[in-house]
Amino acid sequence: QVQLVESGGGLVKPGGSLRLSCTASGFTFSDFYMSWIRQAPGKGLEWVSRISKSGDSIYYADSVKGRFTVSRDNAKNSLYLQMNSLRAEDTAVYYCARYVAALDYWGQGALVTVSS
Amino acid sequence: DIVMTQTPLSLSVTPGQPASISCKSSQSLLQSDGNTYLYWYLQKPGQPPQLLIYEVSKRFSGVPDRFSGSGSGTDFTLKISRVEPEDVGVYYCMQSTQPQLTFGGGTKVDLK
């Protein structure tokens, strides 16, 4: 069965950096686009980024453009989100999801807290 | 970016009764390939969102047939024919017509 497991969340100070990972299993990772979505505490869903199968096509939300970088390692079945210059408003649960136009499978999420 | 607007914000439903949620997009979601990339998700308390409906009206694997989606262009509706206790949570619509995906603000459904 499809499984997505995020890791790397935690507490970071404003201006700091953090790298999230998402490890996939149960499907051929290299055959699928992937996406990151976040949810601030008590708020709705916000799409963050999307990466193509080979990583040659990437899109970001305006709110993170220039600060976040998405990448993937198909040999390791892994998706990454490098987050720099973090702000308090980046505090959220970050989900990775498989993208087939729909976001059909989601991980359980990783909590990122940006606070001094 | 395409703005997705959901109504109502919340819904309190008697078990066994129907429920309906509206989602309107700021521009048409019909793509040149003939598909309309509109989706519905349910986020149960403490869980990630789960896909219910894809491309307006197609039920995802394992989704009960009490859930149905309809609409076209900019106006879409999710209907639950008979609400069950396990249907409580927040429902979101989402578009992927543009590369920058956008979600509606969510509709919280609980039981009376």
mmCIF file of C-alpha atoms in Angstrom:
data_model
loop_
_atom_site.group_PDB
_atom_site.id
_atom_site.type_symbol
_atom_site.label_atom_id
_atom_site.label_comp_id
_atom_site.label_asym_id
_atom_site.label_seq_id
_atom_site.Cartn_x
_atom_site.Cartn_y
_atom_site.Cartn_z
ATOM 1 C CA GLN A 1 0.000 0.000 0.000
ATOM 2 C CA VAL A 2 1.079 3.564 -0.618
ATOM 3 C CA GLN A 3 2.915 5.066 2.350
ATOM 4 C CA LEU A 4 4.433 8.497 2.788
ATOM 5 C CA VAL A 5 6.362 9.325 5.949
ATOM 6 C CA GLU A 6 7.581 12.835 6.711
ATOM 7 C CA SER A 7 10.473 13.548 9.053
ATOM 8 C CA GLY A 8 12.713 16.426 10.073
ATOM 9 C CA GLY A 9 10.202 18.704 11.737
ATOM 10 C CA GLY A 10 10.949 20.572 14.932
ATOM 11 C CA LEU A 11 11.457 23.900 16.652
ATOM 12 C CA VAL A 12 13.582 26.509 14.893
ATOM 13 C CA LYS A 13 14.270 30.188 15.550
ATOM 14 C CA PRO A 14 13.123 32.901 13.140
ATOM 15 C CA GLY A 15 15.647 33.238 10.348
ATOM 16 C CA GLY A 16 16.763 29.648 10.779
ATOM 17 C CA SER A 17 16.679 26.667 8.437
ATOM 18 C CA LEU A 18 15.179 23.197 8.457
ATOM 19 C CA ARG A 19 15.061 20.318 5.989
ATOM 20 C CA LEU A 20 12.041 18.058 5.762
ATOM 21 C CA SER A 21 12.157 14.613 4.218
ATOM 22 C CA CYS A 22 9.382 12.409 2.891
ATOM 23 C CA THR A 23 10.080 8.730 2.331
ATOM 24 C CA ALA A 24 7.778 6.895 -0.050
ATOM 25 C CA SER A 25 6.929 3.214 -0.327
ATOM 26 C CA GLY A 26 4.316 1.010 -1.942
ATOM 27 C CA PHE A 27 4.577 2.584 -5.401
ATOM 28 C CA THR A 28 7.170 3.461 -8.038
ATOM 29 C CA PHE A 29 8.267 6.837 -6.703
ATOM 30 C CA SER A 30 9.979 7.950 -9.915
ATOM 31 C CA ASP A 31 6.698 7.614 -11.852
ATOM 32 C CA PHE A 32 4.915 10.345 -9.903
ATOM 33 C CA TYR A 33 4.975 14.078 -9.348
ATOM 34 C CA MET A 34 5.050 15.005 -5.669
ATOM 35 C CA SER A 35 3.864 17.963 -3.659
ATOM 36 C CA TRP A 36 4.212 19.676 -0.275
ATOM 37 C CA ILE A 37 1.200 21.181 1.466
ATOM 38 C CA ARG A 38 1.077 22.873 4.852
ATOM 39 C CA GLN A 39 -1.531 23.642 7.486
ATOM 40 C CA ALA A 40 -1.015 26.314 10.121
ATOM 41 C CA PRO A 41 -2.494 25.495 13.546
ATOM 42 C CA GLY A 42 -6.284 25.671 13.366
ATOM 43 C CA LYS A 43 -6.188 26.889 9.761
ATOM 44 C CA GLY A 44 -6.892 25.532 6.290
ATOM 45 C CA LEU A 45 -4.676 23.886 3.721
ATOM 46 C CA GLU A 46 -2.027 25.807 1.765
ATOM 47 C CA TRP A 47 -0.192 24.278 -1.181
ATOM 48 C CA VAL A 48 3.559 24.906 -0.961
ATOM 49 C CA SER A 49 5.355 23.267 -3.870
ATOM 50 C CA ARG A 50 5.226 20.705 -6.667
ATOM 51 C CA ILE A 51 8.028 18.782 -8.352
ATOM 52 C CA SER A 52 7.935 16.700 -11.524
ATOM 53 C CA LYS A 53 9.021 13.074 -11.798
ATOM 54 C CA SER A 54 12.605 13.897 -12.747
ATOM 55 C CA GLY A 55 12.778 17.151 -10.788
ATOM 56 C CA ASP A 56 13.143 19.334 -13.867
ATOM 57 C CA SER A 57 9.850 21.170 -13.373
ATOM 58 C CA ILE A 58 9.160 22.871 -10.056
ATOM 59 C CA TYR A 59 6.537 25.314 -8.824
ATOM 60 C CA TYR A 60 6.254 27.208 -5.548
ATOM 61 C CA ALA A 61 3.629 29.232 -3.756
ATOM 62 C CA ASP A 62 4.465 32.943 -3.726
ATOM 63 C CA SER A 63 4.620 32.827 0.084
ATOM 64 C CA VAL A 64 7.703 30.569 0.034
ATOM 65 C CA LYS A 65 9.367 31.394 -3.303
ATOM 66 C CA GLY A 66 13.031 32.248 -2.856
ATOM 67 C CA ARG A 67 13.154 30.736 0.655
ATOM 68 C CA PHE A 68 12.114 27.098 0.157
ATOM 69 C CA THR A 69 13.636 24.563 -2.216
ATOM 70 C CA VAL A 70 12.027 21.263 -3.146
ATOM 71 C CA SER A 71 14.085 18.349 -4.455
ATOM 72 C CA ARG A 72 13.884 14.594 -4.807
ATOM 73 C CA ASP A 73 16.144 11.550 -4.920
ATOM 74 C CA ASN A 74 14.406 8.848 -6.916
ATOM 75 C CA ALA A 75 17.087 6.293 -6.012
ATOM 76 C CA LYS A 76 16.183 6.785 -2.344
ATOM 77 C CA ASN A 77 12.419 7.154 -2.896
ATOM 78 C CA SER A 78 12.663 10.463 -1.105
ATOM 79 C CA LEU A 79 11.284 13.978 -1.393
ATOM 80 C CA TYR A 80 12.816 16.945 0.383
ATOM 81 C CA LEU A 81 11.906 20.486 1.374
ATOM 82 C CA GLN A 82 14.759 22.790 2.342
ATOM 83 C CA MET A 83 13.327 25.727 4.278
ATOM 84 C CA ASN A 84 15.495 28.803 4.820
ATOM 85 C CA SER A 85 14.856 32.235 6.333
ATOM 86 C CA LEU A 86 11.989 30.790 8.331
ATOM 87 C CA ARG A 87 9.331 33.092 9.740
ATOM 88 C CA ALA A 88 6.737 32.698 12.461
ATOM 89 C CA GLU A 89 4.068 32.410 9.784
ATOM 90 C CA ASP A 90 5.763 29.282 8.430
ATOM 91 C CA THR A 91 4.696 27.437 11.583
ATOM 92 C CA ALA A 92 2.544 24.562 10.345
ATOM 93 C CA VAL A 93 2.158 20.859 9.833
ATOM 94 C CA TYR A 94 3.849 20.035 6.538
ATOM 95 C CA TYR A 95 2.417 17.190 4.484
ATOM 96 C CA CYS A 96 3.910 15.488 1.475
ATOM 97 C CA ALA A 97 1.472 14.050 -1.032
ATOM 98 C CA ARG A 98 1.562 12.141 -4.279
ATOM 99 C CA TYR A 99 0.358 14.299 -7.140
ATOM 100 C CA VAL A 100 -1.615 12.927 -10.085
ATOM 101 C CA ALA A 101 -3.523 16.165 -10.702
ATOM 102 C CA ALA A 102 -5.249 15.060 -7.515
ATOM 103 C CA LEU A 103 -3.245 14.789 -4.312
ATOM 104 C CA ASP A 104 -4.278 11.194 -3.871
ATOM 105 C CA TYR A 105 -2.152 9.967 -0.961
ATOM 106 C CA TRP A 106 -0.856 12.040 1.944
ATOM 107 C CA GLY A 107 1.612 11.465 4.735
ATOM 108 C CA GLN A 108 0.762 12.036 8.388
ATOM 109 C CA GLY A 109 2.652 15.331 8.425
ATOM 110 C CA ALA A 110 5.608 16.897 10.233
ATOM 111 C CA LEU A 111 5.202 19.835 12.606
ATOM 112 C CA VAL A 112 7.473 22.826 12.068
ATOM 113 C CA THR A 113 7.414 25.494 14.763
ATOM 114 C CA VAL A 114 9.206 28.790 14.172
ATOM 115 C CA SER A 115 9.608 30.629 17.450
ATOM 116 C CA SER A 116 12.271 32.371 19.492
ATOM 117 C CA ASP B 1 -3.953 32.327 -8.613
ATOM 118 C CA ILE B 2 -7.430 30.833 -8.758
ATOM 119 C CA VAL B 3 -9.454 31.651 -5.640
ATOM 120 C CA MET B 4 -11.706 28.894 -4.305
ATOM 121 C CA THR B 5 -14.665 29.968 -2.153
ATOM 122 C CA GLN B 6 -16.595 27.441 -0.097
ATOM 123 C CA THR B 7 -19.963 27.841 1.579
ATOM 124 C CA PRO B 8 -21.152 27.386 4.213
ATOM 125 C CA LEU B 9 -18.291 27.718 6.697
ATOM 126 C CA SER B 10 -19.946 25.165 8.947
ATOM 127 C CA LEU B 11 -22.797 22.708 8.829
ATOM 128 C CA SER B 12 -24.549 20.855 11.633
ATOM 129 C CA VAL B 13 -26.392 17.792 10.347
ATOM 130 C CA THR B 14 -28.672 15.187 11.888
ATOM 131 C CA PRO B 15 -27.332 11.669 11.182
ATOM 132 C CA GLY B 16 -29.164 10.140 8.243
ATOM 133 C CA GLN B 17 -29.974 13.527 6.746
ATOM 134 C CA PRO B 18 -28.397 14.959 3.577
ATOM 135 C CA ALA B 19 -25.746 17.660 3.419
ATOM 136 C CA SER B 20 -24.481 19.875 0.625
ATOM 137 C CA ILE B 21 -21.355 22.031 0.277
ATOM 138 C CA SER B 22 -20.735 24.595 -2.442
ATOM 139 C CA CYS B 23 -17.406 25.554 -3.987
ATOM 140 C CA LYS B 24 -16.953 28.387 -6.455
ATOM 141 C CA SER B 25 -13.781 29.185 -8.375
ATOM 142 C CA SER B 26 -12.685 32.630 -9.545
ATOM 143 C CA GLN B 27 -12.213 31.310 -13.067
ATOM 144 C CA SER B 28 -13.299 28.308 -15.049
ATOM 145 C CA LEU B 29 -11.606 25.019 -14.120
ATOM 146 C CA LEU B 30 -12.300 23.461 -17.525
ATOM 147 C CA GLN B 31 -9.012 22.652 -19.219
ATOM 148 C CA SER B 32 -8.338 22.500 -22.958
ATOM 149 C CA ASP B 33 -8.044 18.703 -22.636
ATOM 150 C CA GLY B 34 -11.732 18.600 -21.699
ATOM 151 C CA ASN B 35 -11.109 17.711 -18.066
ATOM 152 C CA THR B 36 -12.113 19.793 -15.052
ATOM 153 C CA TYR B 37 -9.553 19.531 -12.269
ATOM 154 C CA LEU B 38 -11.744 19.973 -9.211
ATOM 155 C CA TYR B 39 -11.345 17.758 -6.151
ATOM 156 C CA TRP B 40 -12.969 17.245 -2.753
ATOM 157 C CA TYR B 41 -11.179 16.192 0.426
ATOM 158 C CA LEU B 42 -12.267 15.308 3.945
ATOM 159 C CA GLN B 43 -9.956 15.963 6.870
ATOM 160 C CA LYS B 44 -11.097 14.027 9.905
ATOM 161 C CA PRO B 45 -9.928 15.283 13.311
ATOM 162 C CA GLY B 46 -6.238 14.601 13.862
ATOM 163 C CA GLN B 47 -5.732 13.090 10.417
ATOM 164 C CA PRO B 48 -4.338 14.246 7.063
ATOM 165 C CA PRO B 49 -6.855 15.045 4.335
ATOM 166 C CA GLN B 50 -8.217 12.135 2.346
ATOM 167 C CA LEU B 51 -9.341 12.317 -1.275
ATOM 168 C CA LEU B 52 -13.075 11.779 -1.773
ATOM 169 C CA ILE B 53 -13.887 13.025 -5.274
ATOM 170 C CA TYR B 54 -11.659 13.694 -8.268
ATOM 171 C CA GLU B 55 -12.407 15.528 -11.534
ATOM 172 C CA VAL B 56 -15.704 16.903 -10.200
ATOM 173 C CA SER B 57 -17.692 13.708 -9.863
ATOM 174 C CA LYS B 58 -15.526 10.559 -9.741
ATOM 175 C CA ARG B 59 -15.346 8.786 -6.384
ATOM 176 C CA PHE B 60 -11.883 7.778 -5.244
ATOM 177 C CA SER B 61 -11.158 4.188 -4.318
ATOM 178 C CA GLY B 62 -13.105 3.058 -1.258
ATOM 179 C CA VAL B 63 -15.278 6.177 -0.963
ATOM 180 C CA PRO B 64 -18.890 5.303 -0.115
ATOM 181 C CA ASP B 65 -21.517 6.040 -2.740
ATOM 182 C CA ARG B 66 -23.347 8.415 -0.388
ATOM 183 C CA PHE B 67 -20.757 10.977 -1.494
ATOM 184 C CA SER B 68 -21.321 12.607 -4.877
ATOM 185 C CA GLY B 69 -19.872 15.572 -6.713
ATOM 186 C CA SER B 70 -21.321 17.707 -9.452
ATOM 187 C CA GLY B 71 -20.873 20.997 -11.249
ATOM 188 C CA SER B 72 -19.022 22.610 -14.103
ATOM 189 C CA GLY B 73 -17.073 25.715 -15.019
ATOM 190 C CA THR B 74 -16.875 27.688 -11.791
ATOM 191 C CA ASP B 75 -19.640 26.186 -9.633
ATOM 192 C CA PHE B 76 -19.340 22.851 -7.870
ATOM 193 C CA THR B 77 -21.191 20.920 -5.178
ATOM 194 C CA LEU B 78 -20.403 18.036 -2.867
ATOM 195 C CA LYS B 79 -23.423 16.144 -1.583
ATOM 196 C CA ILE B 80 -23.696 13.555 1.148
ATOM 197 C CA SER B 81 -26.965 11.681 0.725
ATOM 198 C CA ARG B 82 -27.170 10.458 4.336
ATOM 199 C CA VAL B 83 -24.618 11.765 6.813
ATOM 200 C CA GLU B 84 -22.948 9.126 8.992
ATOM 201 C CA PRO B 85 -21.049 9.805 12.243
ATOM 202 C CA GLU B 86 -17.746 9.015 10.489
ATOM 203 C CA ASP B 87 -18.361 11.870 8.027
ATOM 204 C CA VAL B 88 -17.590 14.606 10.578
ATOM 205 C CA GLY B 89 -14.594 16.778 9.838
ATOM 206 C CA VAL B 90 -13.586 19.579 7.516
ATOM 207 C CA TYR B 91 -14.270 19.340 3.796
ATOM 208 C CA TYR B 92 -12.064 21.140 1.285
ATOM 209 C CA CYS B 93 -12.340 21.679 -2.432
ATOM 210 C CA MET B 94 -9.150 22.061 -4.460
ATOM 211 C CA GLN B 95 -8.263 22.950 -8.038
ATOM 212 C CA SER B 96 -5.246 21.808 -10.052
ATOM 213 C CA THR B 97 -6.138 23.473 -13.337
ATOM 214 C CA GLN B 98 -3.171 25.768 -12.765
ATOM 215 C CA PRO B 99 0.254 24.559 -11.555
ATOM 216 C CA GLN B 100 -0.259 26.578 -8.351
ATOM 217 C CA LEU B 101 -2.856 24.488 -6.573
ATOM 218 C CA THR B 102 -5.400 26.266 -4.410
ATOM 219 C CA PHE B 103 -7.838 25.083 -1.762
ATOM 220 C CA GLY B 104 -11.130 26.400 -0.533
ATOM 221 C CA GLY B 105 -11.255 27.660 3.032
ATOM 222 C CA GLY B 106 -12.998 24.558 4.300
ATOM 223 C CA THR B 107 -16.456 23.599 5.576
ATOM 224 C CA LYS B 108 -16.692 22.068 9.032
ATOM 225 C CA VAL B 109 -19.355 19.380 9.311
ATOM 226 C CA ASP B 110 -20.528 18.108 12.682
ATOM 227 C CA LEU B 111 -23.532 16.245 14.026
ATOM 228 C CA LYS B 112 -26.593 17.717 15.717
#
